Short mmCIF file of C-alpha atoms and ligand atoms in Angstrom, two decimals:
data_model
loop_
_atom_site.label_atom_id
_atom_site.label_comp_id
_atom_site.label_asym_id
_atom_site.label_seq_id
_atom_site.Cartn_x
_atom_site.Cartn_y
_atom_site.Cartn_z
CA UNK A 942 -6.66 31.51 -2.58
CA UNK A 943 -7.72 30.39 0.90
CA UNK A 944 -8.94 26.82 0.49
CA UNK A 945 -6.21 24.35 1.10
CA UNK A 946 -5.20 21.96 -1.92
CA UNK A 947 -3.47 19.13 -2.03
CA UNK A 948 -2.98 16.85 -4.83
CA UNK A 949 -1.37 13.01 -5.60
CA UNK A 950 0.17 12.54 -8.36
CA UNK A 951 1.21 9.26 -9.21
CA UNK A 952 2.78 8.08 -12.44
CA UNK A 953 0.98 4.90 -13.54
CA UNK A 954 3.95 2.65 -14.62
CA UNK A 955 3.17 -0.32 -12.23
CA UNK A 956 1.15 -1.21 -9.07
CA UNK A 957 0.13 0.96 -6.36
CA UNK A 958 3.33 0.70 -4.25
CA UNK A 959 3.18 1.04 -0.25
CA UNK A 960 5.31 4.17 -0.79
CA UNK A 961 2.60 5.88 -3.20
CA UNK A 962 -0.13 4.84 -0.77
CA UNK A 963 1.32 6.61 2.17
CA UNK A 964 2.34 9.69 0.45
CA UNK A 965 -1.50 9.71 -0.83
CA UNK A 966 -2.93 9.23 2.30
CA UNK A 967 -0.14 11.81 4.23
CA UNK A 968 -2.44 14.09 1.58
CA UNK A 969 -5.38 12.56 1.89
CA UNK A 970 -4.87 13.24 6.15
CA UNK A 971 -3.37 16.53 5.85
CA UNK A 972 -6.33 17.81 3.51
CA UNK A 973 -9.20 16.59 5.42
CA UNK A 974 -7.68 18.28 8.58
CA UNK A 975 -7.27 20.97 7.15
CA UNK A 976 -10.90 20.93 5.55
CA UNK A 977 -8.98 21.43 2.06
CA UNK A 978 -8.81 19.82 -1.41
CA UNK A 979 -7.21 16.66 -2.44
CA UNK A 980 -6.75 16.40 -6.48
CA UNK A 981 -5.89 12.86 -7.81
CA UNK A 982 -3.68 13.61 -10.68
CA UNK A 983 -1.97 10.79 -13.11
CA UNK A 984 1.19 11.52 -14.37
CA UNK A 985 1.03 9.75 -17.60
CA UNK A 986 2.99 11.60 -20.38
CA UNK A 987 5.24 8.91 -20.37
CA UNK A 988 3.49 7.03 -23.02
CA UNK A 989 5.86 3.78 -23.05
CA UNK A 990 5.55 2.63 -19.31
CA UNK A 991 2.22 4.02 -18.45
CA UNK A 992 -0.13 1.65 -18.68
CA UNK A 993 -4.09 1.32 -18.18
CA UNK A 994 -3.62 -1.86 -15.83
CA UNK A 995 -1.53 0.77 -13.38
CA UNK A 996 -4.43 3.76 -13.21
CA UNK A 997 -6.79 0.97 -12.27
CA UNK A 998 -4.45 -0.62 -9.66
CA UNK A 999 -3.97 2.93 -8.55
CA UNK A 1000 -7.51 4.04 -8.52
CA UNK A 1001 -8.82 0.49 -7.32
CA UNK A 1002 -5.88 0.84 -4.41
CA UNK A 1003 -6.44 4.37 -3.36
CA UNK A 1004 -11.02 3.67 -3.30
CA UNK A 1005 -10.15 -0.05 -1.38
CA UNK A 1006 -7.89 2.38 1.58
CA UNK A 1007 -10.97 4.65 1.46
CA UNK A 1008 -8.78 7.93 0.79
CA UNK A 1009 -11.23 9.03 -1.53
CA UNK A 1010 -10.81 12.57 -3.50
CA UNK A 1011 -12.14 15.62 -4.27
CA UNK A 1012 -11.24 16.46 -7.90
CA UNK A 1013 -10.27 14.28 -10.83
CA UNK A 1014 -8.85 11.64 -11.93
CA UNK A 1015 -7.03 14.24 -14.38
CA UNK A 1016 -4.60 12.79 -17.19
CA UNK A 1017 -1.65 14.54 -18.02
CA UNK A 1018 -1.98 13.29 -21.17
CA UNK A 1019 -4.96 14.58 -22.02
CA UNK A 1020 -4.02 18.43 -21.00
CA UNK A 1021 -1.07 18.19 -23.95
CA UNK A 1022 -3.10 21.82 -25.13
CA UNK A 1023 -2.65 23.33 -21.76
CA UNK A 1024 1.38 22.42 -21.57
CA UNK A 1025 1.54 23.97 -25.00
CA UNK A 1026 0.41 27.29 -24.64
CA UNK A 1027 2.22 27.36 -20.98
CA UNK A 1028 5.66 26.72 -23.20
CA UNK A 1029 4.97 29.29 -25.90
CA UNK A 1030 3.70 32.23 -22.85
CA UNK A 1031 7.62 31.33 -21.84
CA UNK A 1032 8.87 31.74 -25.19
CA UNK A 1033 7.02 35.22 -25.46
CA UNK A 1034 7.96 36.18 -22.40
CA UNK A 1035 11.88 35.46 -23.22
CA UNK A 1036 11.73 33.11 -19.97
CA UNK A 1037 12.58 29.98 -22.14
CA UNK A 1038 14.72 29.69 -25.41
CA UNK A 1039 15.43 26.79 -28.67
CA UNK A 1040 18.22 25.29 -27.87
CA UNK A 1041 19.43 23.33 -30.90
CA UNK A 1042 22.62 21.86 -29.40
CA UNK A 1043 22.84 18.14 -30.81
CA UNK A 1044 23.27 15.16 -28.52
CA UNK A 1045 26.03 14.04 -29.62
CA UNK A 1046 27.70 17.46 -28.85
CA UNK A 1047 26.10 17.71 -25.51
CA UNK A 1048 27.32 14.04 -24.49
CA UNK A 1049 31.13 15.13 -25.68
CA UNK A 1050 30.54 18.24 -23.36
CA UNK A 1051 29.16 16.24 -20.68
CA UNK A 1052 32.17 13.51 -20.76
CA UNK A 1053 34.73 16.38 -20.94
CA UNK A 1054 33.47 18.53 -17.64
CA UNK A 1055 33.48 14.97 -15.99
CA UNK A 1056 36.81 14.23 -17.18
CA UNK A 1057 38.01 17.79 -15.83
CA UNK A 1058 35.59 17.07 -12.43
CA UNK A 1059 33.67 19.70 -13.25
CA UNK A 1060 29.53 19.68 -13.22
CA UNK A 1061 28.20 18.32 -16.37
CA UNK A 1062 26.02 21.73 -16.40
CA UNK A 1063 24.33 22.50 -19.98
CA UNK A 1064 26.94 25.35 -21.02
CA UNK A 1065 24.07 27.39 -22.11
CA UNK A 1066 25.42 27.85 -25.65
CA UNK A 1067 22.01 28.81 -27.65
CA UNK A 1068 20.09 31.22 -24.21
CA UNK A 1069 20.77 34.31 -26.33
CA UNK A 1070 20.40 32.28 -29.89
CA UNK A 1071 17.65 34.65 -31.79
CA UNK A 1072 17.67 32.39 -35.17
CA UNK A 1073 15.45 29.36 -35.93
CA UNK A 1074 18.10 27.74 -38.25
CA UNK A 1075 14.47 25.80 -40.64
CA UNK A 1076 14.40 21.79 -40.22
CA UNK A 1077 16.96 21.78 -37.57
CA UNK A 1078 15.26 19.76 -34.29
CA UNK A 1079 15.55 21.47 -31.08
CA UNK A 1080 14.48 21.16 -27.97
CA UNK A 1081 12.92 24.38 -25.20
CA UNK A 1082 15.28 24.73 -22.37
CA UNK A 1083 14.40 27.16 -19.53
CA UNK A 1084 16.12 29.97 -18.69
CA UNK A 1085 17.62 29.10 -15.14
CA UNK A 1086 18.88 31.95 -13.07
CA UNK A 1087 22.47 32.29 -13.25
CA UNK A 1088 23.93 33.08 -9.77
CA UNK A 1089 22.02 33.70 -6.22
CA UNK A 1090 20.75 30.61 -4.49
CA UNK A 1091 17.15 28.98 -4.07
CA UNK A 1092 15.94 28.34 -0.82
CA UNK A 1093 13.53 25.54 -0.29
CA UNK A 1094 11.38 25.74 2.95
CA UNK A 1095 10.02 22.24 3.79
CA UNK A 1096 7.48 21.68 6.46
CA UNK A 1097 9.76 18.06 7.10
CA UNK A 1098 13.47 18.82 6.10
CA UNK A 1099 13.45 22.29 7.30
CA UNK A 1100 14.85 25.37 5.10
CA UNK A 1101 17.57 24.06 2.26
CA UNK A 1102 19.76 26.05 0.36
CA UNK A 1103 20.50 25.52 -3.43
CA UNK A 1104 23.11 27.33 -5.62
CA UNK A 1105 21.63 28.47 -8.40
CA UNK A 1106 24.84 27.64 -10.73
CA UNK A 1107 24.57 24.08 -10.01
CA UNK A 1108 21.12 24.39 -11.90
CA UNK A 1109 21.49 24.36 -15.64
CA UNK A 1110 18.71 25.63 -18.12
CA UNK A 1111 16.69 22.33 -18.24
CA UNK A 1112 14.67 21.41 -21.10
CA UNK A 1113 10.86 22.16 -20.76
CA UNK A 1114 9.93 20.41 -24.21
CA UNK A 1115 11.60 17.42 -25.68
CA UNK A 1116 12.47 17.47 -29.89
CA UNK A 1117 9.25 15.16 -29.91
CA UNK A 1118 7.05 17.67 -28.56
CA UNK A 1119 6.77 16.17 -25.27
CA UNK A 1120 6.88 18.27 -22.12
CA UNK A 1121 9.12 16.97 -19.39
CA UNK A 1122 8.16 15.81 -15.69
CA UNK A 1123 9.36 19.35 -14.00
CA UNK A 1124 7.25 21.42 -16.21
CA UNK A 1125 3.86 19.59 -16.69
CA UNK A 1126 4.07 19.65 -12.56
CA UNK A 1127 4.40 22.93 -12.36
CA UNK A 1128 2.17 23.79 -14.69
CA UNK A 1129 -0.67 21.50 -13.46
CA UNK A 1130 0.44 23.07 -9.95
CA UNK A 1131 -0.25 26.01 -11.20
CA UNK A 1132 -3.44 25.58 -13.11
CA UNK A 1133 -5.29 23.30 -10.23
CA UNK A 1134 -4.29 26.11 -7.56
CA UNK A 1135 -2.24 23.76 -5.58
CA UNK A 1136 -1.42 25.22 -2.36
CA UNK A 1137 0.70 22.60 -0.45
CA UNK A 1138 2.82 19.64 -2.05
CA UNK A 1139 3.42 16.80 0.02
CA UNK A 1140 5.49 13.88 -1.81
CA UNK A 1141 8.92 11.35 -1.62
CA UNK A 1142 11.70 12.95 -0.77
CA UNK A 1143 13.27 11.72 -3.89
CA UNK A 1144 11.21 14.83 -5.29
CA UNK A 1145 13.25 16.99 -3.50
CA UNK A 1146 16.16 17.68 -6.03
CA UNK A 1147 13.35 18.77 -8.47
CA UNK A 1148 12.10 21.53 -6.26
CA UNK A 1149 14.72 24.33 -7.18
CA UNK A 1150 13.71 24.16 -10.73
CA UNK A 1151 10.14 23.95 -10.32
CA UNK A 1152 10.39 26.86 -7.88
CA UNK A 1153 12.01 29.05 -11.08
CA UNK A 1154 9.18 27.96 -12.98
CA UNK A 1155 6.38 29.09 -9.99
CA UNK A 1156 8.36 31.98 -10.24
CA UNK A 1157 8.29 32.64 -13.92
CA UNK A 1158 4.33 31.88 -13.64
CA UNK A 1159 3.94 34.58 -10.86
CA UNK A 1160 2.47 32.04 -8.78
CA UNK A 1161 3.06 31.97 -5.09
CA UNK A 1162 5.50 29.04 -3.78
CA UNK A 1163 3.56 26.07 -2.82
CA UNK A 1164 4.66 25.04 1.13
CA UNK A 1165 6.57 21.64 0.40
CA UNK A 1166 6.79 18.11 2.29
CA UNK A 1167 9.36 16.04 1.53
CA UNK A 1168 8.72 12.61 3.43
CA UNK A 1169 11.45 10.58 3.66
CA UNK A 1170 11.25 7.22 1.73
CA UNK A 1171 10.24 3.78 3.43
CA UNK A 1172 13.20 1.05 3.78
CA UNK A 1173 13.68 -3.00 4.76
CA UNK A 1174 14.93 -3.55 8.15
CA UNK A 1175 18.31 -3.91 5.91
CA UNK A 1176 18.04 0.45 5.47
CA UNK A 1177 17.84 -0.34 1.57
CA UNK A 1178 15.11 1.26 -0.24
CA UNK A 1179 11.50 -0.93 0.18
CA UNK A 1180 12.10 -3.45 -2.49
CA UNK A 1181 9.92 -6.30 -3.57
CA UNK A 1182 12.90 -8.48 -1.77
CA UNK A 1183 11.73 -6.75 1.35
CA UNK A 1184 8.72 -9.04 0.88
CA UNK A 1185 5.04 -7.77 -1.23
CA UNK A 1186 5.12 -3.96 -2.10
CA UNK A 1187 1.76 -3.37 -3.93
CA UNK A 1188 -1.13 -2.25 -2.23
CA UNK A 1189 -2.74 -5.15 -4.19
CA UNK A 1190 -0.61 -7.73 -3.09
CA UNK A 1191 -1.80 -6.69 1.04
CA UNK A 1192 -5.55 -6.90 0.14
CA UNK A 1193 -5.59 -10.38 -1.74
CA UNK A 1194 -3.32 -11.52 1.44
CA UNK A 1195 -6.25 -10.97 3.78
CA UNK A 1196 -5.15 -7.37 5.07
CA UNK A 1197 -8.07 -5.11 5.96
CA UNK A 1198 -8.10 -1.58 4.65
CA UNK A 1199 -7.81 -0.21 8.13
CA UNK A 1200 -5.19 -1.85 9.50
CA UNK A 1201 -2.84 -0.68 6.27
CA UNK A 1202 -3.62 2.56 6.36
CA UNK A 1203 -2.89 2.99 10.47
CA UNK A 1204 0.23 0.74 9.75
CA UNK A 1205 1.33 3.28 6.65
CA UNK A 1206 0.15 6.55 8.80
CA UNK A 1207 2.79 5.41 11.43
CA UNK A 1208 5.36 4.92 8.77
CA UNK A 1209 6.86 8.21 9.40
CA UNK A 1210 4.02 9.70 11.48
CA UNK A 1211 3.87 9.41 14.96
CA UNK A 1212 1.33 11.23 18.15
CA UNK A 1213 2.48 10.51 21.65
CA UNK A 1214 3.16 6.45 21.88
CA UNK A 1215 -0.04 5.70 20.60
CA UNK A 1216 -0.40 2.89 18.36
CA UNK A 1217 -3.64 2.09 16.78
CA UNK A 1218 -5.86 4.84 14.67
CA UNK A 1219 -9.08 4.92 13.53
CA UNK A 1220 -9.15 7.06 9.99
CA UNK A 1221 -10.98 10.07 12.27
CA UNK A 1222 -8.32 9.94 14.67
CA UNK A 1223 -5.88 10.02 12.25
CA UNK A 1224 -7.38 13.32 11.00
CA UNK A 1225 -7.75 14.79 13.80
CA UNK A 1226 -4.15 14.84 14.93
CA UNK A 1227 -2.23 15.14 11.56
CA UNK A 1228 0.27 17.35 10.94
CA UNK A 1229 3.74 17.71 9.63
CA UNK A 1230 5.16 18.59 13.16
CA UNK A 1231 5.11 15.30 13.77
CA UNK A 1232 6.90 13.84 10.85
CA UNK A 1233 9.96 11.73 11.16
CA UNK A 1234 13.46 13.28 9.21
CA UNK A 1235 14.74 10.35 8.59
CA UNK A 1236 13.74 7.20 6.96
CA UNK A 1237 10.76 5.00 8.52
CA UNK A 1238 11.28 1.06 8.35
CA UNK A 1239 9.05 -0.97 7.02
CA UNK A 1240 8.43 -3.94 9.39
CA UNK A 1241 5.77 -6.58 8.03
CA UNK A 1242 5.61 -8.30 11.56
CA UNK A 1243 3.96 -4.96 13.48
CA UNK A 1244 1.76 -4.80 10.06
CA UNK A 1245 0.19 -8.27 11.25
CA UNK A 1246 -0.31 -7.57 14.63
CA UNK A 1247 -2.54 -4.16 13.48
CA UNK A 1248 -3.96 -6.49 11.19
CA UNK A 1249 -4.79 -9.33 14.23
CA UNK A 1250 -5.77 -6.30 16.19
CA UNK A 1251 -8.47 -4.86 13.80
CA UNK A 1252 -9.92 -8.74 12.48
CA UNK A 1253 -10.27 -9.30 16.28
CA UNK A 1254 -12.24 -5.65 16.23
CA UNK A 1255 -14.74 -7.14 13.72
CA UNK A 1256 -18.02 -9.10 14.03
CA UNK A 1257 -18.51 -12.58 13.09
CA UNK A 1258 -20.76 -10.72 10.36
CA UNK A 1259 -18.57 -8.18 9.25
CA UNK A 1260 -15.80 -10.69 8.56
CA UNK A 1261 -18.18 -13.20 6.94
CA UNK A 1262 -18.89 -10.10 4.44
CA UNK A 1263 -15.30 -9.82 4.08
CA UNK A 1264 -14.10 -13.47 3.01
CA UNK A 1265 -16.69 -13.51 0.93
CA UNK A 1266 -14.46 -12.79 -2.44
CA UNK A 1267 -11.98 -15.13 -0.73
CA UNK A 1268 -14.27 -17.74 -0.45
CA UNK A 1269 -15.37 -17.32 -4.03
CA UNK A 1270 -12.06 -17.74 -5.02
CA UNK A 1271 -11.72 -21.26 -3.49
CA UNK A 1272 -14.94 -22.18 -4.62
CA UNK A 1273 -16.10 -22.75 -1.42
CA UNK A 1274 -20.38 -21.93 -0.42
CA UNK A 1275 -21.20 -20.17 2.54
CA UNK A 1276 -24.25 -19.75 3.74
CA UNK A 1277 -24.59 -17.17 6.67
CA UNK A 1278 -26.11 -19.29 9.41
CA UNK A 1279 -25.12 -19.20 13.15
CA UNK A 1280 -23.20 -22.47 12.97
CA UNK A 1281 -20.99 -20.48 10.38
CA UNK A 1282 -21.19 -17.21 12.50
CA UNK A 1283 -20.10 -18.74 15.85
CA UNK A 1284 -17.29 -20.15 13.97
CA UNK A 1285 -15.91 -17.24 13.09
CA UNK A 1286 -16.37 -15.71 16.55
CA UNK A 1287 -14.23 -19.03 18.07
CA UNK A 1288 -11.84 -18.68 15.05
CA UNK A 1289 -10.96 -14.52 14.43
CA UNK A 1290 -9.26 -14.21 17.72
CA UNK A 1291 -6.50 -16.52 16.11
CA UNK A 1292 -5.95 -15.29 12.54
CA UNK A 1293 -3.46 -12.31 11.62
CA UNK A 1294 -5.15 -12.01 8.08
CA UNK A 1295 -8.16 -13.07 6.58
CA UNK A 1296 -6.17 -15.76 4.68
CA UNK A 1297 -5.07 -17.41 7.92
CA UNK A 1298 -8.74 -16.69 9.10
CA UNK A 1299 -10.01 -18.85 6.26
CA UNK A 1300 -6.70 -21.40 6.39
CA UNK A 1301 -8.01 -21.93 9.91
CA UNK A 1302 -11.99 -23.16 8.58
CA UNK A 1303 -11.08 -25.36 6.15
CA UNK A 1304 -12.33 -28.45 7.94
CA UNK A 1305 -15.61 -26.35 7.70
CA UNK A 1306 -15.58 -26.10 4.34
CA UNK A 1307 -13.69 -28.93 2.62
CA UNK A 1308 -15.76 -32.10 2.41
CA UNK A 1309 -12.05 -33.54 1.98
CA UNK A 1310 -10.44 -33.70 5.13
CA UNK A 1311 -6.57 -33.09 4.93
CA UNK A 1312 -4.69 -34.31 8.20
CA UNK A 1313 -1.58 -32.44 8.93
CA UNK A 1314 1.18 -35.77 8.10
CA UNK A 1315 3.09 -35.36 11.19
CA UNK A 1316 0.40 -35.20 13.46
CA UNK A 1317 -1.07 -38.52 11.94
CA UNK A 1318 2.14 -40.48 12.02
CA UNK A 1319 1.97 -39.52 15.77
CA UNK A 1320 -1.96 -39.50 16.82
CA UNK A 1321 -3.22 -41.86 14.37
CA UNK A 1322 -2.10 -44.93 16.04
CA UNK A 1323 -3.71 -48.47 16.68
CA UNK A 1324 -3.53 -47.38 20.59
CA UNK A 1325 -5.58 -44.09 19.53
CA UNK A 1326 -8.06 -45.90 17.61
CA UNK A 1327 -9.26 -47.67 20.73
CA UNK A 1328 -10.27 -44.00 22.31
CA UNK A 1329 -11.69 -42.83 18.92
CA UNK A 1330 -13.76 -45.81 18.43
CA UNK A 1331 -15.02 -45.69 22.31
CA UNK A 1332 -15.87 -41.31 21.49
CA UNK A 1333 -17.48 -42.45 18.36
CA UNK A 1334 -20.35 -44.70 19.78
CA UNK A 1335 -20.58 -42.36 23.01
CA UNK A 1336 -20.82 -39.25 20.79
CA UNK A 1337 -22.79 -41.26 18.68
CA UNK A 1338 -25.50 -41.47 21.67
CA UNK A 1339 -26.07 -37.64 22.53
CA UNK A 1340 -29.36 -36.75 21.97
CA UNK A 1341 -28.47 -32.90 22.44
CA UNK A 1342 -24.88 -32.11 20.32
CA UNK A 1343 -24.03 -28.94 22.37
CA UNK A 1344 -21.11 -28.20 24.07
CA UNK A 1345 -21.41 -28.95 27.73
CA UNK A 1346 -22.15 -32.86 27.13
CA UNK A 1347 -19.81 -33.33 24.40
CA UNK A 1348 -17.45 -32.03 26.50
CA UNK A 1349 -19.11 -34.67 29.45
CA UNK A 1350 -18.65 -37.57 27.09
CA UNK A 1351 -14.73 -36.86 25.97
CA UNK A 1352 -13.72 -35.89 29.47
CA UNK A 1353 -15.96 -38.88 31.21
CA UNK A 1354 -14.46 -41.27 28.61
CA UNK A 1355 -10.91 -39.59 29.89
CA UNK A 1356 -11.03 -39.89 33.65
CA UNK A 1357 -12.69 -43.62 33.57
CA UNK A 1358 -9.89 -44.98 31.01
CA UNK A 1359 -7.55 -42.92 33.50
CA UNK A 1360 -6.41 -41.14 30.37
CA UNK A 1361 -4.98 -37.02 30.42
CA UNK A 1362 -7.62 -35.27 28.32
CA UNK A 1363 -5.33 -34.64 25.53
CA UNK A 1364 -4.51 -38.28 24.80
CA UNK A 1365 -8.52 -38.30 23.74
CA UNK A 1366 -8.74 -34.79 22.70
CA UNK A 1367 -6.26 -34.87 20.21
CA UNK A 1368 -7.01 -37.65 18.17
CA UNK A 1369 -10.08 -36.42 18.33
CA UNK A 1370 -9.30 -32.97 17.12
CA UNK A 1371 -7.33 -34.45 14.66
CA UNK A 1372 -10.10 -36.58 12.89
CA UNK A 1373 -12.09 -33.94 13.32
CA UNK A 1374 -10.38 -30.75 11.75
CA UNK A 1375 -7.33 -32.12 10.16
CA UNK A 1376 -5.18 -30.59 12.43
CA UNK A 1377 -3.90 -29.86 15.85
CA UNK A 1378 -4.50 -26.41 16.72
CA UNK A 1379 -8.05 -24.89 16.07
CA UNK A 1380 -10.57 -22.91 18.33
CA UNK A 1381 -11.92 -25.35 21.29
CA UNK A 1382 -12.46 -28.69 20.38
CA UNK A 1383 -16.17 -28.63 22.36
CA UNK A 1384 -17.40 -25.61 20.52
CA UNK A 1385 -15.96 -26.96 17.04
CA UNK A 1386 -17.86 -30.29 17.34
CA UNK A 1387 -21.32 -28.57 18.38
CA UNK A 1388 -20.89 -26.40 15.55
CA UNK A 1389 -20.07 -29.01 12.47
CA UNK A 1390 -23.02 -30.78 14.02
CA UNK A 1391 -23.52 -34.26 15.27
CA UNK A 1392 -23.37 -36.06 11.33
CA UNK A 1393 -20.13 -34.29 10.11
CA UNK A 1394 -18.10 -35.32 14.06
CA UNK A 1395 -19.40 -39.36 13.51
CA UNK A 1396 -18.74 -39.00 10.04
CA UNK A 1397 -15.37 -37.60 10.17
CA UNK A 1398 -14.14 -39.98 13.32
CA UNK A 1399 -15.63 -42.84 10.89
CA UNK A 1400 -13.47 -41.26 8.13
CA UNK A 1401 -10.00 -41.15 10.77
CA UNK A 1402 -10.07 -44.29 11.92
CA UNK A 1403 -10.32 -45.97 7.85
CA UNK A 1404 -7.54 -44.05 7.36
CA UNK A 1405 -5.86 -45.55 10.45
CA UNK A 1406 -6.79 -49.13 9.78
CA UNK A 1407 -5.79 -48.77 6.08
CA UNK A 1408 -2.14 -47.72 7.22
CA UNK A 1409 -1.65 -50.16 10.24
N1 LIG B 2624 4.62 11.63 -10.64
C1 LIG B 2624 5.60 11.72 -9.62
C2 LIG B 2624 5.86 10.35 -9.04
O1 LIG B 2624 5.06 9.45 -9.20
C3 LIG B 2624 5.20 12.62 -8.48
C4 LIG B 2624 5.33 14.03 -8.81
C5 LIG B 2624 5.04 14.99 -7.69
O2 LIG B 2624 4.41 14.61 -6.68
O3 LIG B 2624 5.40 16.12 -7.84
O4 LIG B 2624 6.89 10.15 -8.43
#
């Protein structure tokens, strides 16, 4: 067994959630580095909160970050044959046992050891049981080792030391017929040759048990991962208070795929001081030497500026190709011209997400314009109109609409009314894109075009004569 595999394992009972996507892609990194295997496995024998909206939001997540697998999508719960025969080898074998202890009886047990502060341990009452009392339900419990301790050697938390009579004989097949999480792990461990297991470290109370059950396979121990969770700058677990935790929830936001996976590779991760990854520098220098013990912090602000950082990266084109669903969804047209295109160029270098990118245009696109309220209490004034109605006939009488004489005509207009540019700049803007900060005024009127500037300075000063 010398190829490397790795698998993720997700159980689909909601979203793809930030946590999930950086474990997958810690695999994702740590098998294409290692020229291995990465399995996509869903965990979905538990039949009331799995749902088919989840495995799409998890496949759909994991294909939009581009960490992109070898092997499956396999269903747990379509291997129920497999999980089967793996419990009756352990009943042959005398490595697992009916235990037909009631509930009831178990739960007096378990309230009694608390009572006397001892650990609520199943007492083992039916491991040497050889009858199969008929029509009595029982469940398969595993038969634990008794004394010695279990060491776990992680690649993150080190070597840790578990005594074996703190595990009880845990139960491998419900009374339903339904193998539990531990087994169907191991088993699927087992049966898709998994050589290295790389998940939360909330996993890592699980390991002792599923080592005893590598063991009873005869199947070597896995090497083991444990990355410690992600929490809010308030060291509470990553909550949706925290702010959005789906995967989803980044992408309709305007994040770009890049930027979330080299924010989520530095959750934990780190090489040197450096910052910013692409994916093939990522897998280049991956490896668990370099993963944090303790908890990474999830900080949304850093996760804009990557985000600012790789919008600025794009082209005009590439970005245009990425609003595209975003424009859809506003119903807004776009046509690719170079009006559009230099646009984006003057815009990007201002927008954290593709949202804001968009926010930022909407004087391009809306017909409608909105004017920020504020900024027309204080711009739209009777004094103002005078300089927008003097810009509207000069602007009115360029024969070329570029930049350098639009910019001739506003600042001309300026000095000879000794004016400061602003005082004519900012109306101006203001009539022009509905608000007060955009990309340079010059550049934005030369690329709405000589019809949409008159037209909208037209539209600015109605509005101001209809309120003074
Ligand atoms: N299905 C488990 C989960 O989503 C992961 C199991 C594992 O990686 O071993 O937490």
């Amino acid at each position: 067994m010398d190829e490397l595999r790795v698998r993720f394992a997700p159980s689909p009972t909601g979203f793809l959630h930030i946590g999930g996507a950086r474990t997958a892609l810690f695999n994702y990194l740590f098998a294409r580095h290692n020229k291995g295997k990465l399995i996509l496995r869903i965990e979905d024998t538990d039949k009331e909160r799995s749902t088919k909206e989840s495995v799409d939001a998890i496949i759909n997540g994991l294909t939009w970050l581009g960490l992109h697998w070898d092997e499956g999508p396999f269903y747990q719960s379509q291997r129920t044959e497999l999980y089967k025969q793996h419990v009756q080898q352990l009943l042959d074998e005398g490595k697992a046992y009916r235990c037909y202890c009631m509930p009831e009886e178990l739960e007096l047990k378990r309230t009694k050891a608390l009572a006397e502060k001892r650990k609520p341990v199943y007492d083992r009452t039916c491991r040497e049981r050889t009858d199969h009392p008929a029509g009595k339900p029982y469940v398969i419990r595993f038969k634990s080792p008794m004394y010695g301790t279990t060491m776990v050697k992680d690649m993150v938390k080190g070597n840790i030391l578990f005594n074996n009579e703190e595990l009880e004989d845990f139960v491998i097949l419900r009374s339903d017929g339904s193998p539990t999480y531990n087994f169907v792990v191991v088993v699927d461990d087992v049966d898709m040759h998994v050589t290295h297991i790389i998940r939360g470290d909330d996993h890592l109370n699980n390991t002792p048990k599923q080592i005893f059950l590598y063991n009873a396979f005869n199947y070597p121990i896995p090497q083991f991962a444990h990355i410690p969770l992600i929490h809010g700058t308030d060291k509470a677990r990553l909550s949706k208070r925290h702010g959005a935790t789906s995967v989803e929830a980044y992408r309709d936001e305007g994040y770009l795929p890049e930027a979330l996976d080299n924010y989520l590779v530095r959750l934990g991760w780190s090489f040197g001081d450096k910052e910013v990854f692409t994916i093939q520098e990522m897998i280049d220098n991956f490896s668990f030497d370099n993963i944090s013990k303790s908890a990474a912090i999830f900080n949304p602000e850093k996760l804009l500026w990557l985000n600012a950082t790789y919008i600025r990266e794009k082209s005009a084109d590439q970005l245009l190709t990425l609003l595209e669903p975003f424009l859809k969804a506003r119903g807004w047209v776009s046509s690719k011209d170079q009006t559009l295109i230099k646009l984006i160029d003057e815009t990007k270098i201002r927008s954290r997400t593709l949202l804001e990118l968009l926010d930022m245009m909407d004087y391009y696109f809306n017909t409608d314009i909105v004017y920020d309220e504020n900024a027309a209490k204080k711009l739209f004034t009777r004094e103002k109109a005078v300089h927008l109605e003097a810009m509207l006939s000069r602007l009115s009488g360029i024969e070329d609409f570029s930049r350098k004489p639009i910019e001739e005509a506003i600042k001309s207009y300026a000095t000879g009314s000794s004016l400061k540019l602003g005082d004519v700049a900012q109306p101006l803007r203001l009539a022009v894109t509905g608000r007060t900060v955009s990309p340079g005024l010059f550049e934005i009127m030369e690329i709405l075009g000589k019809d949409k500037v008159t037209q909208r300075i037209k539209l600015a000063l109605d509005y101001i004569s209809g309120n003074i």
